[in-house]
Amino acid sequence: MSSKSPAPTMSTTPRIAIVGAGPGGLVCARVLQQHGVPVTVFERENDPHSRSQGGTLDIHEETGQVALRAAGLFDRFLALSRPEGQQWRLYDRHAALIRHDRAGEGDLSRPEIDRGRLRALLLDSLAPGTVRWGHRVSAVTPLPDGTARLHHHDHTTEDFDLVIGADGAWSRVRPALSDAQPSYAGITMVELRFDDVDHRHPGIARLVGAGTMSAKAGRRSLVLQRNSNGHVRGYVIFRGPQDWHAGLDLADADAVRTRLLAQYQGWDESLLDILRDNEGAFVNRPMFVLPVPHTWQRVPGITLLGDAAHLMPPVGVGANLALLDGAELAQAVIGHPTLDQALDAYESVMLPRAAENAETAQQMLTRLMPDTDSDVAAFPDTQWPSDAHPVHAQ
């Protein structure tokens, strides 16, 4: 609900903070700066290279690409993207190719880009000093005058006219708006990787091709995604308890491999090589989701975007919605005389869109990962509509 105190207007240059330097937060900052609105981004990571940024993203023309156009970055994105990465192969557990989708010549509907490259593109587009690295936010509290107080991990505070929570699944901003917490979706992904795949792992290279492959049977699947520079990320995906690794040291790659191979007994040897030949450690990634719909009563001076607002199964939608959220929120701030009006406009569109997409993502995940152990010998096209690509870890 709107504050009774005078809301900050664009003529007073609002103080805006974005918590989280992911794609959604960064594109929001970029669009604001393009229109002369100053913004500060707080990021808990110490620098842009402190950790791997994850795998590859397919950027959709109706969502993510709209945001990049609004940010004036679409041409630079195209120069970095891989349209050939739209290719997708589906296998059964015997390594028989069931379906092979190829992008047509000139098809730019969903080109792939490494998540790290996209983040670097967005970071490079911001004014120097926009991102304050190594700044962990512990909480946000609304103030009586309609502003918000940012609480830093070092116990210092700063007040802003608008705080935007772009800080992902375990958002520290969300509790100011909602009591909702992510819950385990019943599915776990175990990440693995291959480097210089065309020379060191030619069998893996043949399976994945230029884009993504998925092999599945019942409640288990194996996914490979080609990234840039000969790098491939893989995901072992299965329904099961969150503590599937009980009694294991997840840092013991050989022990994890043995446990996973036991789950995939009877699969083709070429597919089992995904588990046998990976380089480095296995990374456990249980899948979490927010309730659907996830909504809140309007709170002046605070809002959310991306996973902080609508964490959903990773089927290729989440990052695209985060980008669109960020661009539309910035445009709402620019296009309305007060922040209250801007947030009303933004949330009235974002929340129902998020609920619709989250429902669709859950339905898609159920089709991709049914709660059954039966071995499906064939995958009719009716089970695999054109938008039901395999789990797209983001």
PDB file of C-alpha atoms in Angstrom, residues 18-26 41-45 51 115 119 137 164-175 177-178 180-183 288-290 294 296 303-312 318-319 322 325 394:
ATOM      1  CA  ILE A  18      19.910  -3.133  -6.572  1.00  0.00           C
ATOM      2  CA  VAL A  19      20.917  -6.140  -4.480  1.00  0.00           C
ATOM      3  CA  GLY A  20      22.534  -8.772  -6.699  1.00  0.00           C
ATOM      4  CA  ALA A  21      24.666  -8.489  -9.839  1.00  0.00           C
ATOM      5  CA  GLY A  22      22.979 -11.203 -11.869  1.00  0.00           C
ATOM      6  CA  PRO A  23      21.545 -10.640 -15.354  1.00  0.00           C
ATOM      7  CA  GLY A  24      18.260  -9.152 -14.132  1.00  0.00           C
ATOM      8  CA  GLY A  25      19.827  -6.701 -11.717  1.00  0.00           C
ATOM      9  CA  LEU A  26      22.480  -5.630 -14.187  1.00  0.00           C
ATOM     10  CA  VAL A  41      24.448  -2.450  -7.286  1.00  0.00           C
ATOM     11  CA  PHE A  42      25.514  -4.409  -4.204  1.00  0.00           C
ATOM     12  CA  GLU A  43      27.083  -7.815  -4.863  1.00  0.00           C
ATOM     13  CA  ARG A  44      28.312 -10.281  -2.261  1.00  0.00           C
ATOM     14  CA  GLU A  45      30.967 -11.766  -4.591  1.00  0.00           C
ATOM     15  CA  ARG A  51      33.309 -17.967  -9.105  1.00  0.00           C
ATOM     16  CA  ARG A 115      26.223 -17.018 -18.719  1.00  0.00           C
ATOM     17  CA  ARG A 119      27.278 -11.040 -17.357  1.00  0.00           C
ATOM     18  CA  VAL A 137      23.311  -7.435   2.355  1.00  0.00           C
ATOM     19  CA  ILE A 164      15.370  -3.879  -5.701  1.00  0.00           C
ATOM     20  CA  GLY A 165      15.938  -7.476  -4.671  1.00  0.00           C
ATOM     21  CA  ALA A 166      17.696  -9.188  -7.578  1.00  0.00           C
ATOM     22  CA  ASP A 167      19.524 -11.568  -5.257  1.00  0.00           C
ATOM     23  CA  GLY A 168      18.180 -14.907  -6.355  1.00  0.00           C
ATOM     24  CA  ALA A 169      16.630 -17.930  -4.698  1.00  0.00           C
ATOM     25  CA  TRP A 170      17.760 -17.145  -1.150  1.00  0.00           C
ATOM     26  CA  SER A 171      17.055 -13.430  -1.379  1.00  0.00           C
ATOM     27  CA  ARG A 172      17.752 -11.281   1.685  1.00  0.00           C
ATOM     28  CA  VAL A 173      15.339  -8.666   0.336  1.00  0.00           C
ATOM     29  CA  ARG A 174      12.331 -11.001  -0.059  1.00  0.00           C
ATOM     30  CA  PRO A 175      11.513 -11.259   3.688  1.00  0.00           C
ATOM     31  CA  LEU A 177       7.715  -8.440   1.341  1.00  0.00           C
ATOM     32  CA  SER A 178       6.887 -12.098   1.833  1.00  0.00           C
ATOM     33  CA  ALA A 180       7.668 -17.449   1.341  1.00  0.00           C
ATOM     34  CA  GLN A 181      10.717 -19.698   1.318  1.00  0.00           C
ATOM     35  CA  PRO A 182      11.975 -21.938  -1.490  1.00  0.00           C
ATOM     36  CA  SER A 183      11.092 -25.610  -1.101  1.00  0.00           C
ATOM     37  CA  PHE A 288      14.161 -25.422  -5.293  1.00  0.00           C
ATOM     38  CA  VAL A 289      11.017 -23.487  -6.214  1.00  0.00           C
ATOM     39  CA  LEU A 290       8.858 -20.758  -4.697  1.00  0.00           C
ATOM     40  CA  HIS A 294       4.047 -15.974  -5.210  1.00  0.00           C
ATOM     41  CA  TRP A 296       2.819  -9.861  -1.800  1.00  0.00           C
ATOM     42  CA  THR A 303      10.398  -4.816  -4.867  1.00  0.00           C
ATOM     43  CA  LEU A 304      11.847  -7.999  -6.380  1.00  0.00           C
ATOM     44  CA  LEU A 305      12.812  -9.356  -9.765  1.00  0.00           C
ATOM     45  CA  GLY A 306      13.963 -12.670 -11.218  1.00  0.00           C
ATOM     46  CA  ASP A 307      14.429 -15.693  -8.973  1.00  0.00           C
ATOM     47  CA  ALA A 308      13.968 -13.556  -5.872  1.00  0.00           C
ATOM     48  CA  ALA A 309      10.380 -12.993  -7.039  1.00  0.00           C
ATOM     49  CA  HIS A 310       9.508 -16.203  -8.887  1.00  0.00           C
ATOM     50  CA  LEU A 311      11.999 -19.051  -8.491  1.00  0.00           C
ATOM     51  CA  MET A 312      10.790 -21.815 -10.803  1.00  0.00           C
ATOM     52  CA  GLY A 318      14.013 -18.067 -15.434  1.00  0.00           C
ATOM     53  CA  ALA A 319      16.944 -16.035 -16.731  1.00  0.00           C
ATOM     54  CA  ALA A 322      14.783 -11.939 -14.931  1.00  0.00           C
ATOM     55  CA  ASP A 325      11.766  -7.961 -15.234  1.00  0.00           C
ATOM     56  CA  GLN A 394      20.741 -21.684 -15.100  1.00  0.00           C
TER      57      GLN A 394
END
